[in-house]
Amino acid sequence: MENAVLITIGDEILSGNTVDTNSNFIATELKNIGIKVSQIFTISDEIDIIKNTLNSAFEIGDLVITTGGLGPTRDDKTKKALAEFFDDEIALDEVTFEHLKAYMEKRGRIEILERNREQAFVPTKSTVFQNHFGTAPCMMMQNGNKLSFSLPGVPYEVKPLIKDQIVPYLKEKFNLNYISTRIVSVVGIPESILADKIEEWELALPENMALSYLPVGTRVKLRLTATGENEQFLQIQLENQIHKLFPIIGENIIATSEDKIEKILAEILNEKEMTISTAESCTGGELAKLLTSNSGSSKYFIGGIVAYATEKKVDILNVSEGTIERFTVVSEEVAREMAEGCQNLFKTDISLSTTGVAGPGKGEDGKDVGTVYYTIRVNNKSETFKLYLPHLDRPDFVSFVSQKIIQDLVGILIGNNS
């Protein structure tokens, strides 16, 4: 079993009202046991569409996993589609009904058992994986030597079903290859130029290894994926190939293990035993959010402030009113004073500051939407940068700026031997 296809069922996904996080999670878990997701379908909850998509999915993959479309009513279209596709019928499964009853009793909801009784009706050819965090069971069905799993759509029900039941089942039933991945983070070089520089290296990669380019802002993540029977050998292979990259683009590499830039920074801060604080305006706390998203962040993150109003920049961060009057609040000079005030306030080795216009309207001082100044202060040295990103909407602007600041700080610290 090598290839899987995921099917997300539900109009709420197609309408954009709900984000499909299940597919990302499932694909990651399958990758970890050597199963590659070849395609992901998102479809409406209609019997013919479900059946046609199942047919297409089984032509592509050995394993098909559906999420969503399972409800407590008798007109559940997903179950009907499964029964018709597998030439089966739906009937009450007593084991599933007893499990459902125990689930309701445990939560003090026994009075609604009859209304949810339909959840215990499943295709008779299916093998049921009981759902310990919801009312809809997971149903496994077989198509020749291929398998399908039909799960509910609620993420907190999907995750334990996949991790605790489906993945262990697949590992036990099939002789699966290992898939090992390493991420090399590259900065300071455009993707097209990077591809040219490492072309010879890429073409010489072993047959069991693949390379993907994943641009994230101004950073390019090179994802190396190796497949094989021996996990330790794959790790050695990956390390050897990464070692060969350094003579080519070593000065542009900022990390060779962690994926997210905030985790890369966390490793550096812990290694250097440095502390950090933030003074944010236009990023609205996103920097602090990223810095504290890592387990153990209390070792290095001391505190942060969102000084959104101009007077709070003056009152709390000691930004000079004269500086604001002369240069306006969105300026290099204000960003620098915010960082210095933040460092003094929290007594940290490093401070970060942002001031800008996230939009959609212009700032109070007339600066164009997409203008931002940020300062990175390390010990007693400050560096201030300007970005102009008028093409980004507000959420993307905040995310891009925050990621870029952390990326720039990583670059500074790597070159800072103190």
C-alpha positions as a printed NumPy array, in Angstrom:
array([[  0.   ,   0.   ,   0.   ],
       [  1.69 ,   3.156,  -1.227],
       [ -0.883,   5.714,  -2.385],
       [ -3.887,   7.23 ,  -0.647],
       [ -6.7  ,   9.505,  -1.751],
       [ -8.597,  11.771,   0.652],
       [-12.189,  12.849,   0.125],
       [-13.661,  15.71 ,   2.126],
       [-17.452,  15.714,   2.03 ],
       [-19.518,  18.773,   2.913],
       [-20.999,  21.94 ,   1.462],
       [-19.549,  23.934,   4.372],
       [-16.053,  23.258,   3.014],
       [-17.004,  24.138,  -0.557],
       [-18.668,  27.38 ,   0.549],
       [-15.53 ,  28.538,   2.337],
       [-17.285,  28.73 ,   5.705],
       [-15.149,  25.921,   7.144],
       [-11.453,  25.279,   6.565],
       [-10.455,  21.698,   5.802],
       [ -7.811,  20.965,   8.442],
       [ -8.5  ,  17.229,   8.402],
       [ -6.746,  16.589,   5.091],
       [ -3.545,  18.253,   6.247],
       [ -3.527,  16.215,   9.439],
       [ -4.335,  12.896,   7.758],
       [ -1.776,  13.421,   4.99 ],
       [  0.918,  14.094,   7.585],
       [  0.055,  10.997,   9.607],
       [  0.009,   8.795,   6.512],
       [  3.316,  10.214,   5.307],
       [  4.879,   9.223,   8.613],
       [  4.054,   5.556,   7.94 ],
       [  5.124,   5.557,   4.312],
       [  1.816,   6.213,   2.535],
       [  1.74 ,   9.104,   0.089],
       [ -1.438,  11.088,  -0.535],
       [ -1.806,  11.324,  -4.319],
       [ -4.949,  13.437,  -4.488],
       [ -7.497,  15.238,  -2.318],
       [-11.117,  15.718,  -3.407],
       [-13.585,  18.141,  -1.843],
       [-17.17 ,  17.34 ,  -2.784],
       [-20.773,  18.032,  -1.835],
       [-22.902,  15.58 ,   0.137],
       [-24.738,  14.054,  -2.834],
       [-25.032,  10.306,  -3.412],
       [-24.035,  10.277,  -7.088],
       [-21.118,  12.644,  -6.53 ],
       [-19.842,  10.549,  -3.617],
       [-20.097,   7.32 ,  -5.634],
       [-18.375,   8.817,  -8.69 ],
       [-15.596,  10.246,  -6.533],
       [-15.087,   6.915,  -4.763],
       [-14.734,   5.275,  -8.154],
       [-12.111,   7.832,  -9.24 ],
       [-10.311,   7.56 ,  -5.914],
       [ -9.946,   3.783,  -6.103],
       [ -8.482,   4.121,  -9.608],
       [ -5.761,   6.371,  -8.164],
       [ -4.99 ,   4.951,  -4.734],
       [ -4.857,   1.801,  -2.646],
       [ -6.375,   3.575,   0.349],
       [ -9.325,   5.971,   0.376],
       [-10.243,   8.018,   3.435],
       [-13.378,  10.152,   3.562],
       [-14.236,  12.728,   6.216],
       [-17.573,  14.427,   6.799],
       [-21.083,  13.746,   5.646],
       [-21.992,  11.381,   8.487],
       [-25.025,  12.5  ,  10.47 ],
       [-27.617,  11.192,  12.935],
       [-30.553,  11.176,  10.504],
       [-31.921,   8.327,   8.389],
       [-31.304,  10.319,   5.182],
       [-27.532,  10.196,   5.689],
       [-26.362,  10.351,   2.063],
       [-22.789,   9.265,   2.715],
       [-23.833,   5.938,   4.234],
       [-26.286,   5.39 ,   1.396],
       [-23.59 ,   6.166,  -1.159],
       [-21.207,   3.709,   0.548],
       [-23.86 ,   0.999,   0.616],
       [-24.697,   1.477,  -3.063],
       [-21.043,   1.668,  -4.127],
       [-20.125,  -1.528,  -2.28 ],
       [-23.408,  -3.267,  -3.218],
       [-24.442,  -3.484,   0.409],
       [-27.31 ,  -2.601,   2.719],
       [-27.509,  -0.593,   5.934],
       [-28.578,  -2.232,   9.188],
       [-28.366,  -1.687,  12.938],
       [-25.057,  -2.814,  14.416],
       [-25.736,  -3.862,  18.011],
       [-22.11 ,  -3.417,  19.136],
       [-22.058,   0.125,  17.791],
       [-25.433,   0.855,  19.397],
       [-24.188,  -0.348,  22.809],
       [-21.087,   1.791,  22.396],
       [-23.288,   4.783,  21.519],
       [-25.492,   4.108,  24.543],
       [-22.469,   3.972,  26.862],
       [-21.138,   7.183,  25.285],
       [-24.448,   8.97 ,  25.952],
       [-24.709,   7.65 ,  29.511],
       [-21.189,   8.771,  30.333],
       [-22.047,  12.302,  29.238],
       [-25.46 ,  12.407,  30.89 ],
       [-27.229,  12.597,  27.505],
       [-29.144,   9.311,  27.547],
       [-32.407,  11.171,  26.827],
       [-31.231,  11.848,  23.237],
       [-30.123,   8.277,  22.561],
       [-33.099,   7.474,  20.316],
       [-32.516,  10.62 ,  18.253],
       [-28.949,   9.433,  17.631],
       [-29.853,   5.777,  17.179],
       [-29.379,   6.084,  13.398],
       [-25.65 ,   6.547,  14.002],
       [-25.493,   2.843,  14.865],
       [-26.83 ,   1.879,  11.417],
       [-23.884,   0.971,   9.169],
       [-23.254,  -0.988,   5.941],
       [-23.312,  -4.676,   6.84 ],
       [-20.011,  -5.387,   5.059],
       [-18.169,  -2.704,   7.021],
       [-15.779,  -3.133,   9.926],
       [-16.566,  -0.511,  12.552],
       [-13.931,   1.486,  14.403],
       [-15.749,   2.977,  17.381],
       [-15.596,   6.737,  17.889],
       [-14.716,   7.548,  21.523],
       [-15.144,  11.312,  21.076],
       [-18.398,  11.525,  19.109],
       [-21.484,   9.654,  17.969],
       [-20.643,   8.768,  14.354],
       [-18.497,   5.618,  13.983],
       [-15.721,   5.083,  11.473],
       [-16.514,   2.425,   8.85 ],
       [-13.877,   0.438,   6.97 ],
       [-14.829,  -1.296,   3.733],
       [-12.831,  -3.323,   1.227],
       [-12.707,  -2.997,  -2.542],
       [-10.665,  -5.97 ,  -3.749],
       [ -7.294,  -5.493,  -2.096],
       [ -7.987,  -1.814,  -1.493],
       [ -9.46 ,  -0.198,   1.619],
       [-11.7  ,   2.739,   2.443],
       [-12.265,   4.408,   5.791],
       [-15.222,   6.741,   6.286],
       [-14.847,   9.129,   9.214],
       [-16.947,  11.93 ,  10.691],
       [-15.817,  15.46 ,   9.863],
       [-15.208,  16.984,  13.301],
       [-11.416,  17.407,  13.681],
       [-11.286,  16.422,  17.365],
       [-12.991,  13.145,  16.394],
       [-10.874,  12.584,  13.279],
       [ -7.498,  12.949,  15.015],
       [ -7.836,  10.162,  17.606],
       [ -9.483,   7.834,  15.073],
       [ -6.509,   8.289,  12.739],
       [ -3.723,   8.273,  15.343],
       [ -5.031,   5.671,  17.774],
       [ -6.878,   3.246,  15.5  ],
       [ -6.417,   3.597,  11.743],
       [ -2.655,   4.228,  11.624],
       [ -1.872,   1.315,  14.025],
       [ -4.182,  -0.927,  11.967],
       [ -2.427,  -0.029,   8.699],
       [  1.013,  -0.5  ,  10.233],
       [  0.086,  -3.948,  11.518],
       [ -1.67 ,  -5.12 ,   8.342],
       [  0.783,  -3.895,   5.7  ],
       [  4.537,  -3.975,   5.267],
       [  5.025,  -0.24 ,   4.871],
       [  8.134,   1.658,   3.868],
       [  9.48 ,   4.457,   6.02 ],
       [  9.309,   8.028,   4.776],
       [ 11.882,  10.424,   6.25 ],
       [ 11.885,  14.153,   5.614],
       [ 14.307,  16.997,   6.262],
       [ 13.728,  20.693,   5.668],
       [ 16.537,  23.023,   4.601],
       [ 15.589,  26.694,   5.061],
       [ 17.206,  29.034,   2.558],
       [ 17.107,  32.846,   2.595],
       [ 18.588,  35.666,   0.553],
       [ 18.217,  33.977,  -2.832],
       [ 15.178,  33.885,  -5.178],
       [ 13.657,  30.493,  -5.893],
       [ 14.518,  30.524,  -9.608],
       [ 18.182,  31.379,  -8.966],
       [ 18.316,  28.82 ,  -6.171],
       [ 17.026,  26.135,  -8.546],
       [ 19.771,  26.98 , -11.046],
       [ 22.512,  26.892,  -8.418],
       [ 21.556,  23.493,  -7.015],
       [ 20.436,  21.855, -10.275],
       [ 23.463,  19.569, -10.535],
       [ 23.072,  18.511,  -6.907],
       [ 19.354,  17.884,  -7.381],
       [ 19.853,  15.759, -10.493],
       [ 22.353,  13.597,  -8.604],
       [ 19.951,  12.745,  -5.758],
       [ 19.401,   9.016,  -5.126],
       [ 16.379,   7.422,  -6.809],
       [ 14.582,   6.989,  -3.485],
       [ 14.814,  10.707,  -2.713],
       [ 12.657,  13.618,  -3.912],
       [ 13.048,  17.393,  -3.585],
       [ 10.29 ,  19.99 ,  -3.261],
       [ 10.567,  23.79 ,  -3.264],
       [  8.236,  25.439,  -0.731],
       [  8.383,  29.264,  -0.78 ],
       [  7.272,  30.914,   2.476],
       [  7.468,  34.679,   2.188],
       [ 11.074,  35.462,   1.312],
       [ 12.304,  32.088,   2.575],
       [ 12.49 ,  28.925,   0.485],
       [ 12.125,  25.587,   2.233],
       [ 13.831,  22.732,   0.449],
       [ 12.006,  19.577,   1.507],
       [ 14.002,  16.409,   1.024],
       [ 11.947,  13.209,   1.262],
       [ 13.515,   9.741,   1.284],
       [ 11.636,   6.436,   1.138],
       [ 12.93 ,   3.005,   2.122],
       [ 12.822,   0.012,   4.444],
       [ 15.467,   1.19 ,   6.936],
       [ 14.698,   4.405,   8.788],
       [ 18.218,   4.858,  10.154],
       [ 19.72 ,   4.471,   6.678],
       [ 17.31 ,   7.11 ,   5.337],
       [ 18.408,   9.578,   8.011],
       [ 22.048,   9.018,   7.082],
       [ 21.199,   9.479,   3.401],
       [ 19.44 ,  12.763,   4.065],
       [ 22.26 ,  14.074,   6.229],
       [ 24.802,  13.237,   3.524],
       [ 22.841,  15.079,   0.847],
       [ 22.376,  18.135,   3.056],
       [ 26.12 ,  18.125,   3.758],
       [ 26.723,  18.32 ,  -0.002],
       [ 24.544,  21.445,  -0.205],
       [ 26.719,  23.594,   2.048],
       [ 29.586,  24.18 ,  -0.413],
       [ 26.968,  25.407,  -2.918],
       [ 24.601,  27.598,  -0.865],
       [ 25.904,  27.342,   2.694],
       [ 25.838,  31.094,   3.289],
       [ 22.101,  31.135,   2.527],
       [ 21.107,  28.219,   4.8  ],
       [ 19.664,  29.178,   8.185],
       [ 18.411,  25.761,   9.336],
       [ 18.45 ,  22.102,   8.325],
       [ 15.947,  20.517,  10.682],
       [ 13.019,  22.544,  11.965],
       [ 10.282,  23.603,   9.553],
       [  8.672,  26.68 ,  11.121],
       [ 10.736,  29.833,  11.458],
       [  9.586,  30.392,  15.048],
       [ 10.931,  26.951,  15.999],
       [ 14.223,  27.705,  14.293],
       [ 14.47 ,  30.886,  16.351],
       [ 13.548,  29.015,  19.539],
       [ 16.49 ,  26.637,  19.081],
       [ 18.875,  29.548,  18.573],
       [ 17.572,  31.51 ,  21.577],
       [ 17.846,  28.473,  23.831],
       [ 21.335,  27.686,  22.567],
       [ 22.525,  31.265,  23.119],
       [ 20.519,  31.623,  26.363],
       [ 19.021,  34.904,  25.174],
       [ 15.713,  36.52 ,  26.103],
       [ 13.314,  38.411,  23.876],
       [ 10.389,  40.851,  24.087],
       [  8.047,  42.542,  21.617],
       [  6.481,  45.965,  21.105],
       [  3.861,  45.706,  18.378],
       [  1.513,  48.067,  16.651],
       [  0.419,  47.011,  13.142],
       [  1.109,  43.301,  13.772],
       [ -1.342,  43.309,  16.667],
       [  0.347,  40.671,  18.813],
       [  1.157,  38.202,  16.019],
       [  4.877,  38.317,  16.833],
       [  4.224,  37.41 ,  20.453],
       [  1.822,  34.701,  19.334],
       [  4.468,  33.099,  17.099],
       [  7.157,  33.327,  19.759],
       [  4.96 ,  31.68 ,  22.382],
       [  3.631,  28.949,  20.074],
       [  6.584,  26.735,  21.004],
       [  6.651,  24.512,  24.053],
       [  9.142,  25.93 ,  26.549],
       [  8.898,  29.48 ,  25.191],
       [  8.837,  30.854,  28.74 ],
       [ 12.597,  30.249,  28.838],
       [ 13.221,  33.04 ,  26.343],
       [ 10.037,  35.108,  25.871],
       [  9.689,  37.579,  28.732],
       [  6.745,  39.654,  27.578],
       [  5.189,  41.836,  24.944],
       [  2.951,  44.825,  24.482],
       [  0.579,  45.875,  21.711],
       [  0.932,  49.653,  21.847],
       [ -1.679,  50.312,  19.179],
       [ -2.641,  53.837,  20.148],
       [ -0.016,  56.521,  19.591],
       [ -0.238,  57.773,  23.184],
       [  0.576,  54.284,  24.491],
       [  3.788,  54.291,  22.486],
       [  4.661,  57.458,  24.389],
       [  3.32 ,  56.503,  27.834],
       [  4.56 ,  52.915,  28.023],
       [  7.489,  52.689,  25.603],
       [  8.83 ,  56.205,  26.125],
       [  8.712,  57.108,  22.447],
       [  9.408,  60.826,  22.154],
       [  6.444,  63.01 ,  21.194],
       [  8.921,  65.163,  19.304],
       [ 10.006,  62.151,  17.242],
       [  6.388,  61.393,  16.351],
       [  5.669,  65.03 ,  15.426],
       [  8.756,  65.259,  13.24 ],
       [  8.737,  61.855,  11.529],
       [  5.123,  60.597,  12.091],
       [  4.169,  57.487,  14.027],
       [  4.861,  55.167,  11.074],
       [  8.556,  55.832,  10.692],
       [ 11.995,  54.336,  11.125],
       [ 12.667,  56.601,  14.076],
       [  9.544,  55.572,  15.996],
       [ 10.199,  51.879,  15.35 ],
       [ 13.705,  52.286,  16.756],
       [ 12.506,  54.073,  19.903],
       [  9.764,  51.472,  20.415],
       [ 12.339,  48.68 ,  20.381],
       [ 14.622,  50.492,  22.788],
       [ 11.723,  51.25 ,  25.143],
       [ 10.579,  47.625,  24.961],
       [ 14.029,  46.323,  25.801],
       [ 14.248,  48.664,  28.792],
       [ 10.747,  47.732,  29.944],
       [ 11.252,  43.964,  29.871],
       [ 15.033,  43.858,  30.453],
       [ 15.679,  41.447,  27.569],
       [ 18.649,  40.751,  25.328],
       [ 16.505,  41.209,  22.218],
       [ 13.482,  43.348,  21.416],
       [ 11.338,  43.57 ,  18.297],
       [  9.054,  46.43 ,  17.289],
       [  6.566,  47.121,  14.487],
       [  4.756,  50.235,  13.323],
       [  2.848,  50.423,  10.065],
       [ -0.435,  50.479,   8.177],
       [ -2.124,  47.09 ,   7.791],
       [ -5.133,  48.595,   5.977],
       [ -7.587,  48.619,   4.427],
       [ -7.563,  52.394,   5.033],
       [ -4.583,  54.739,   5.204],
       [ -2.954,  55.471,   8.535],
       [ -3.674,  58.537,  10.621],
       [ -0.475,  60.138,   9.366],
       [ -1.371,  59.512,   5.719],
       [  1.105,  56.688,   5.127],
       [  0.115,  54.255,   2.379],
       [ -1.476,  50.924,   3.193],
       [  1.183,  48.223,   3.316],
       [  3.908,  50.441,   4.772],
       [  5.701,  49.028,   7.798],
       [  8.876,  49.752,   9.727],
       [ 10.319,  47.23 ,  12.141],
       [ 13.336,  47.243,  14.396],
       [ 15.367,  44.316,  15.634],
       [ 17.42 ,  45.27 ,  18.671],
       [ 20.054,  42.801,  19.895],
       [ 21.867,  43.916,  23.049],
       [ 22.71 ,  47.566,  22.323],
       [ 22.585,  47.41 ,  18.53 ],
       [ 19.479,  48.193,  16.472],
       [ 18.676,  47.491,  12.839],
       [ 15.543,  49.   ,  11.3  ],
       [ 13.908,  47.823,   8.089],
       [ 11.091,  49.017,   5.84 ],
       [  8.613,  46.94 ,   3.845],
       [  5.954,  48.079,   1.41 ],
       [  3.293,  45.417,   0.81 ],
       [  0.218,  47.121,  -0.699],
       [ -0.886,  43.913,  -2.45 ],
       [ -1.552,  42.004,   0.772],
       [ -4.844,  42.098,   2.656],
       [ -4.771,  42.718,   6.381],
       [ -4.378,  39.12 ,   7.681],
       [ -1.742,  38.254,   5.071],
       [  0.111,  41.504,   5.774],
       [  0.287,  40.782,   9.502],
       [  1.409,  37.197,   8.914],
       [  4.039,  38.066,   6.29 ],
       [  5.579,  40.88 ,   8.328],
       [  5.755,  38.79 ,  11.499],
       [  7.357,  35.843,   9.715],
       [  9.833,  38.16 ,   7.966],
       [ 10.912,  39.793,  11.228],
       [ 11.624,  36.444,  12.868],
       [ 13.466,  35.298,   9.748],
       [ 15.631,  38.444,   9.781],
       [ 16.354,  37.979,  13.481],
       [ 17.483,  34.401,  12.823],
       [ 19.863,  35.717,  10.163],
       [ 21.275,  38.308,  12.535],
       [ 21.777,  35.82 ,  15.363],
       [ 23.463,  33.281,  13.128],
       [ 25.969,  35.942,  12.182],
       [ 26.238,  37.144,  15.772],
       [ 28.865,  35.128,  17.612],
       [ 28.458,  36.972,  20.894]])
